[in-house]
Amino acid sequence: MITAVELGLIYAIMALGVYLTFRILNFPDLTVDGSFTTGAGVAAISIINGMPPVMATILAFIAGMAAGAVTGLLHTKGKINGLLAGILTMIALYSINLRIMGKSNLPLLREETLITPLREAGMLGGIGAIAIFLLVALAVKVIMDWFLHTDIGLAMQATGDNEQMIRSFGVSTDNQKILGLSLSNGLVALCGAFIAQYQGFADIGMGIGLILAGLASVIIGQAIFGSRLIWIASLAVVLGSVLYRVVIQLALQAGLEPNDMKLVSAVLVVIALVLPQWKVFARVGGLGKMKKSLMGAKG
């Protein structure tokens, strides 16, 4: 169960990225499945080639931002539907990720990574590692909270809330979308880099279906700890990520196969999207907006 909490805290970085697009920008971005693997692959191949783990992780973040920017450009400049733009980028990233990695799997067990000191100190699977991962997740959360309260961040929030209104004030909503998608996928790729180092390998298929995990984390957090305040909502996303991983671990302990986990994720998302239609759950505003984002992509 401790491992589930550790994974939940690491994946919280990805969930915060998903929160940025689906909740703040109200944009259904499916680039996540590809950009996660991009981050893992870039970090892994960079570390194998002798780059310091910190620099490799930063490079992974930049690569993820580039992937998000492509989706943003396809949508804003190419006038391609948001969902389709994300799908196109995700498909293209599969081939790009294979080119980056050179093969479908890159082992990192013998390489020096950011997780190596924790592993050598025997801290993994203990309270010490949980505390460190919690600090990292909270650091990302605090930085994102700060950004969303800057002028650019407020304009980004307004773009998601009322695009036509904020455009009338002279704000370029296209630039806001591109920036938001870039930052979101940068966080997703950053998470991929951490996961590759934590698990000791990068695999071409490690991002498949990840968008469901991200949505489940965001929705669970919004359902239980939902709030209109950014700092509370982002904290809810972190807690939702941990709860999601705990639920997955409990499902495995109950006898379900690992291959069933995508189905479990899908069921959780469906339930969370259906519940807001019931009057008893109508007060949870975050879910309503999430459902709106998922049910209809912007043209």
Coordinates of C-alpha atoms in Angstrom, one line a residue:
M1 CA 0.0 0.0 0.0
I2 CA 2.9 2.3 0.7
T3 CA 4.1 1.8 -2.9
A4 CA 0.6 2.8 -4.1
V5 CA 0.9 6.1 -2.1
E6 CA 4.4 6.7 -3.6
L7 CA 3.1 6.2 -7.1
G8 CA 0.0 8.3 -6.4
L9 CA 2.2 11.2 -5.3
I10 CA 4.4 10.9 -8.4
Y11 CA 1.4 10.6 -10.8
A12 CA -0.1 13.6 -9.1
I13 CA 2.3 15.7 -11.3
M14 CA 0.6 14.2 -14.3
A15 CA -2.9 14.7 -12.8
L16 CA -2.1 18.4 -12.2
G17 CA -1.2 18.7 -15.9
V18 CA -4.5 17.1 -16.9
Y19 CA -6.3 19.4 -14.4
L20 CA -4.7 22.4 -16.2
T21 CA -6.3 21.5 -19.6
F22 CA -9.5 19.8 -18.7
R23 CA -10.5 22.0 -15.7
I24 CA -8.8 25.4 -16.3
L25 CA -8.7 25.6 -20.1
N26 CA -11.9 23.4 -20.5
F27 CA -10.0 21.7 -23.3
P28 CA -10.2 17.9 -23.9
D29 CA -6.5 17.1 -24.5
L30 CA -5.6 13.5 -25.4
T31 CA -1.9 14.2 -26.1
V32 CA -1.2 12.9 -22.6
D33 CA -0.8 9.3 -23.6
G34 CA 2.0 10.2 -26.0
S35 CA 3.7 13.0 -24.1
F36 CA 4.0 10.9 -20.9
T37 CA 6.1 8.3 -22.9
T38 CA 8.0 11.2 -24.5
G39 CA 9.1 12.4 -21.1
A40 CA 10.1 8.9 -20.0
G41 CA 11.9 8.2 -23.2
V42 CA 13.8 11.5 -23.3
A43 CA 14.9 11.2 -19.7
A44 CA 15.9 7.5 -20.1
I45 CA 18.0 7.9 -23.3
S46 CA 19.6 11.1 -21.9
I47 CA 20.6 9.3 -18.7
I48 CA 21.9 6.3 -20.6
N49 CA 24.1 8.7 -22.7
G50 CA 25.6 10.2 -19.6
M51 CA 23.5 13.3 -19.0
P52 CA 23.0 14.2 -15.3
P53 CA 19.6 13.0 -14.1
V54 CA 18.5 16.5 -13.2
M55 CA 19.3 17.8 -16.7
A56 CA 17.6 14.8 -18.3
T57 CA 14.5 15.4 -16.3
I58 CA 14.4 19.1 -17.3
L59 CA 14.9 18.1 -20.9
A60 CA 11.9 15.7 -20.6
F61 CA 9.8 18.6 -19.4
I62 CA 10.8 20.7 -22.4
A63 CA 10.1 17.8 -24.8
G64 CA 6.6 17.5 -23.3
M65 CA 6.0 21.2 -23.7
A66 CA 6.9 20.9 -27.4
A67 CA 4.4 18.1 -27.8
G68 CA 1.7 20.2 -26.2
A69 CA 2.6 23.2 -28.4
V70 CA 2.0 21.0 -31.5
T71 CA -1.5 20.1 -30.3
G72 CA -2.2 23.8 -29.6
L73 CA -0.9 24.9 -33.0
L74 CA -3.0 22.3 -34.8
H75 CA -6.1 23.4 -32.9
T76 CA -5.6 27.2 -33.0
K77 CA -3.8 27.8 -36.3
G78 CA -4.9 24.7 -38.2
K79 CA -8.5 25.0 -37.0
I80 CA -8.6 21.3 -36.1
N81 CA -11.1 20.1 -33.5
G82 CA -9.4 19.9 -30.1
L83 CA -10.0 16.2 -29.6
L84 CA -8.8 15.4 -33.1
A85 CA -5.7 17.6 -32.6
G86 CA -4.8 15.7 -29.5
I87 CA -5.3 12.3 -31.1
L88 CA -3.2 13.3 -34.1
T89 CA -0.3 14.4 -31.9
M90 CA -0.6 11.3 -29.7
I91 CA -0.4 9.0 -32.8
A92 CA 2.5 10.9 -34.2
L93 CA 4.3 10.7 -30.8
Y94 CA 4.3 6.9 -30.9
S95 CA 6.7 6.9 -33.9
I96 CA 8.7 9.9 -32.5
N97 CA 9.1 8.2 -29.1
L98 CA 10.4 5.0 -30.8
R99 CA 12.9 7.2 -32.7
I100 CA 14.0 8.8 -29.5
M101 CA 14.4 5.6 -27.5
G102 CA 15.8 3.5 -30.4
K103 CA 13.9 0.5 -29.1
S104 CA 10.7 -0.3 -27.3
N105 CA 12.2 -0.7 -23.8
L106 CA 15.2 1.1 -22.1
P107 CA 16.4 -0.3 -18.8
L108 CA 17.7 2.1 -16.2
L109 CA 18.5 -0.2 -13.3
R110 CA 22.3 0.2 -13.7
E111 CA 22.1 3.9 -14.3
E112 CA 22.4 6.8 -11.8
T113 CA 19.0 8.4 -11.6
L114 CA 17.2 10.8 -9.2
I115 CA 15.8 7.8 -7.4
T116 CA 19.1 6.0 -7.0
P117 CA 20.0 7.7 -3.6
L118 CA 16.6 6.7 -2.2
R119 CA 17.0 3.2 -3.4
E120 CA 20.5 2.8 -2.1
A121 CA 19.4 4.2 1.3
G122 CA 16.6 1.8 1.5
M123 CA 14.0 4.6 1.7
L124 CA 11.7 3.4 -1.0
G125 CA 8.6 1.8 0.4
G126 CA 9.0 3.9 3.6
I127 CA 7.8 7.1 5.2
G128 CA 10.9 8.9 4.1
A129 CA 10.3 8.4 0.4
I130 CA 6.6 9.3 0.8
A131 CA 7.7 12.6 2.5
I132 CA 10.1 13.4 -0.3
F133 CA 7.5 12.6 -3.1
L134 CA 4.9 14.6 -1.2
L135 CA 7.2 17.6 -1.1
V136 CA 7.9 17.3 -4.9
A137 CA 4.2 17.1 -5.7
L138 CA 3.3 20.0 -3.4
A139 CA 6.2 22.0 -4.9
V140 CA 4.7 21.5 -8.4
K141 CA 1.2 22.3 -7.0
V142 CA 2.4 25.6 -5.4
I143 CA 4.2 26.7 -8.5
M144 CA 1.1 26.0 -10.6
D145 CA -1.1 27.9 -8.1
W146 CA 1.3 30.8 -8.2
F147 CA 1.3 30.9 -12.0
L148 CA -2.5 30.7 -12.2
H149 CA -2.7 33.9 -10.1
T150 CA -0.4 35.9 -12.3
D151 CA -1.8 38.0 -15.1
I152 CA -1.1 35.3 -17.7
G153 CA -2.6 32.6 -15.5
L154 CA -5.8 34.7 -14.8
A155 CA -6.1 35.2 -18.6
M156 CA -5.8 31.5 -19.1
Q157 CA -8.5 30.8 -16.5
A158 CA -10.7 33.4 -18.3
T159 CA -10.1 31.7 -21.6
G160 CA -11.5 28.5 -20.2
D161 CA -14.4 30.2 -18.5
N162 CA -15.6 32.5 -21.3
E163 CA -13.4 32.6 -24.4
Q164 CA -15.5 35.2 -26.2
M165 CA -15.5 37.6 -23.3
I166 CA -11.8 37.5 -22.6
R167 CA -11.1 37.9 -26.4
S168 CA -13.1 41.1 -26.3
F169 CA -10.6 42.5 -23.9
G170 CA -7.8 42.0 -26.4
V171 CA -6.4 38.8 -25.0
S172 CA -5.1 36.3 -27.5
T173 CA -7.0 33.1 -26.6
D174 CA -5.0 31.2 -29.1
N175 CA -1.8 32.0 -27.3
Q176 CA -3.4 31.1 -24.0
K177 CA -4.4 27.7 -25.3
I178 CA -1.0 27.0 -26.8
L179 CA 0.7 28.0 -23.5
G180 CA -1.7 26.0 -21.4
L181 CA -1.3 22.9 -23.5
S182 CA 2.5 23.3 -23.5
L183 CA 2.6 23.6 -19.7
S184 CA 0.2 20.7 -19.2
N185 CA 2.1 18.3 -21.3
G186 CA 5.3 19.5 -19.9
L187 CA 4.0 18.4 -16.4
V188 CA 2.9 15.1 -17.9
A189 CA 6.3 14.5 -19.5
L190 CA 8.0 15.5 -16.2
C191 CA 5.9 12.8 -14.5
G192 CA 6.9 10.3 -17.2
A193 CA 10.6 11.1 -16.5
F194 CA 10.1 10.5 -12.7
I195 CA 8.1 7.3 -13.3
A196 CA 10.8 5.9 -15.6
Q197 CA 13.5 6.5 -13.0
Y198 CA 11.3 5.2 -10.2
Q199 CA 10.4 1.9 -12.1
G200 CA 13.9 1.5 -13.6
F201 CA 12.8 1.5 -17.2
A202 CA 11.1 3.4 -20.0
D203 CA 8.7 1.5 -22.2
I204 CA 7.0 2.6 -25.4
G205 CA 3.6 1.4 -24.1
M206 CA 3.7 3.0 -20.6
G207 CA 1.5 5.9 -21.5
I208 CA -1.3 3.9 -23.1
G209 CA -4.6 4.7 -21.4
L210 CA -2.9 7.2 -19.0
I211 CA -5.5 9.9 -19.7
L212 CA -8.1 7.8 -17.9
A213 CA -5.9 7.6 -14.8
G214 CA -5.4 11.4 -15.0
L215 CA -9.1 12.0 -15.4
A216 CA -10.0 9.6 -12.6
S217 CA -7.5 11.3 -10.3
V218 CA -8.9 14.8 -11.1
I219 CA -12.5 13.7 -10.9
I220 CA -12.1 11.8 -7.6
G221 CA -10.4 14.8 -6.1
Q222 CA -13.1 17.2 -7.3
A223 CA -15.9 15.0 -6.1
I224 CA -14.5 14.6 -2.6
F225 CA -12.7 17.8 -2.0
G226 CA -14.2 20.0 -4.7
S227 CA -13.8 23.8 -4.4
R228 CA -13.8 26.8 -6.7
L229 CA -10.6 28.0 -5.0
I230 CA -7.5 27.1 -7.1
W231 CA -5.3 26.2 -4.2
I232 CA -7.8 23.8 -2.7
A233 CA -8.8 22.4 -6.1
S234 CA -5.2 21.6 -7.0
L235 CA -4.6 20.0 -3.6
A236 CA -7.7 17.9 -4.2
V237 CA -6.1 16.7 -7.5
V238 CA -3.0 15.5 -5.6
L239 CA -5.1 13.7 -3.0
G240 CA -7.3 12.3 -5.8
S241 CA -4.2 10.8 -7.5
V242 CA -3.2 9.1 -4.2
L243 CA -6.8 7.8 -3.7
Y244 CA -6.9 6.5 -7.2
R245 CA -3.7 4.5 -6.8
V246 CA -4.9 3.1 -3.5
V247 CA -8.2 2.0 -5.2
I248 CA -6.2 0.3 -7.9
Q249 CA -4.1 -1.4 -5.3
L250 CA -7.2 -2.6 -3.4
A251 CA -8.6 -3.9 -6.7
L252 CA -5.5 -5.9 -7.3
Q253 CA -5.6 -7.3 -3.8
A254 CA -9.2 -8.2 -4.3
G255 CA -8.1 -10.6 -7.1
L256 CA -8.5 -8.5 -10.3
E257 CA -5.8 -8.9 -12.9
P258 CA -3.4 -6.1 -13.8
N259 CA -5.0 -6.1 -17.3
D260 CA -8.3 -5.2 -15.7
M261 CA -7.1 -1.9 -14.4
K262 CA -7.9 0.1 -17.5
L263 CA -11.5 -1.2 -17.2
V264 CA -11.5 -0.1 -13.5
S265 CA -10.3 3.3 -14.5
A266 CA -12.9 3.7 -17.2
V267 CA -15.7 2.6 -14.8
L268 CA -14.5 5.2 -12.3
V269 CA -14.6 8.0 -14.9
V270 CA -18.0 6.9 -16.1
I271 CA -19.5 6.9 -12.6
A272 CA -18.0 10.3 -11.8
L273 CA -19.5 11.7 -15.0
V274 CA -22.9 10.2 -14.5
L275 CA -23.3 11.2 -10.8
P276 CA -23.4 15.0 -11.5
Q277 CA -26.7 14.4 -13.3
W278 CA -28.3 13.4 -10.0
K279 CA -29.6 16.2 -7.9
V280 CA -27.9 15.0 -4.8
F281 CA -24.5 15.6 -6.5
A282 CA -25.5 18.8 -8.4
R283 CA -23.7 21.0 -5.9
V284 CA -20.3 19.7 -6.9
G285 CA -19.6 22.4 -9.5
G286 CA -16.2 21.0 -10.6
L287 CA -17.7 17.8 -11.9
G288 CA -20.2 19.7 -14.0
K289 CA -17.5 21.7 -15.8
M290 CA -15.4 18.6 -16.2
K291 CA -18.3 16.8 -17.8
K292 CA -18.9 19.7 -20.2
S293 CA -15.2 19.6 -21.2
L294 CA -15.4 15.8 -21.9
M295 CA -18.7 15.8 -23.7
G296 CA -17.8 18.4 -26.3
A297 CA -14.5 19.5 -27.8
K298 CA -14.1 23.1 -28.9
G299 CA -13.9 23.5 -32.7

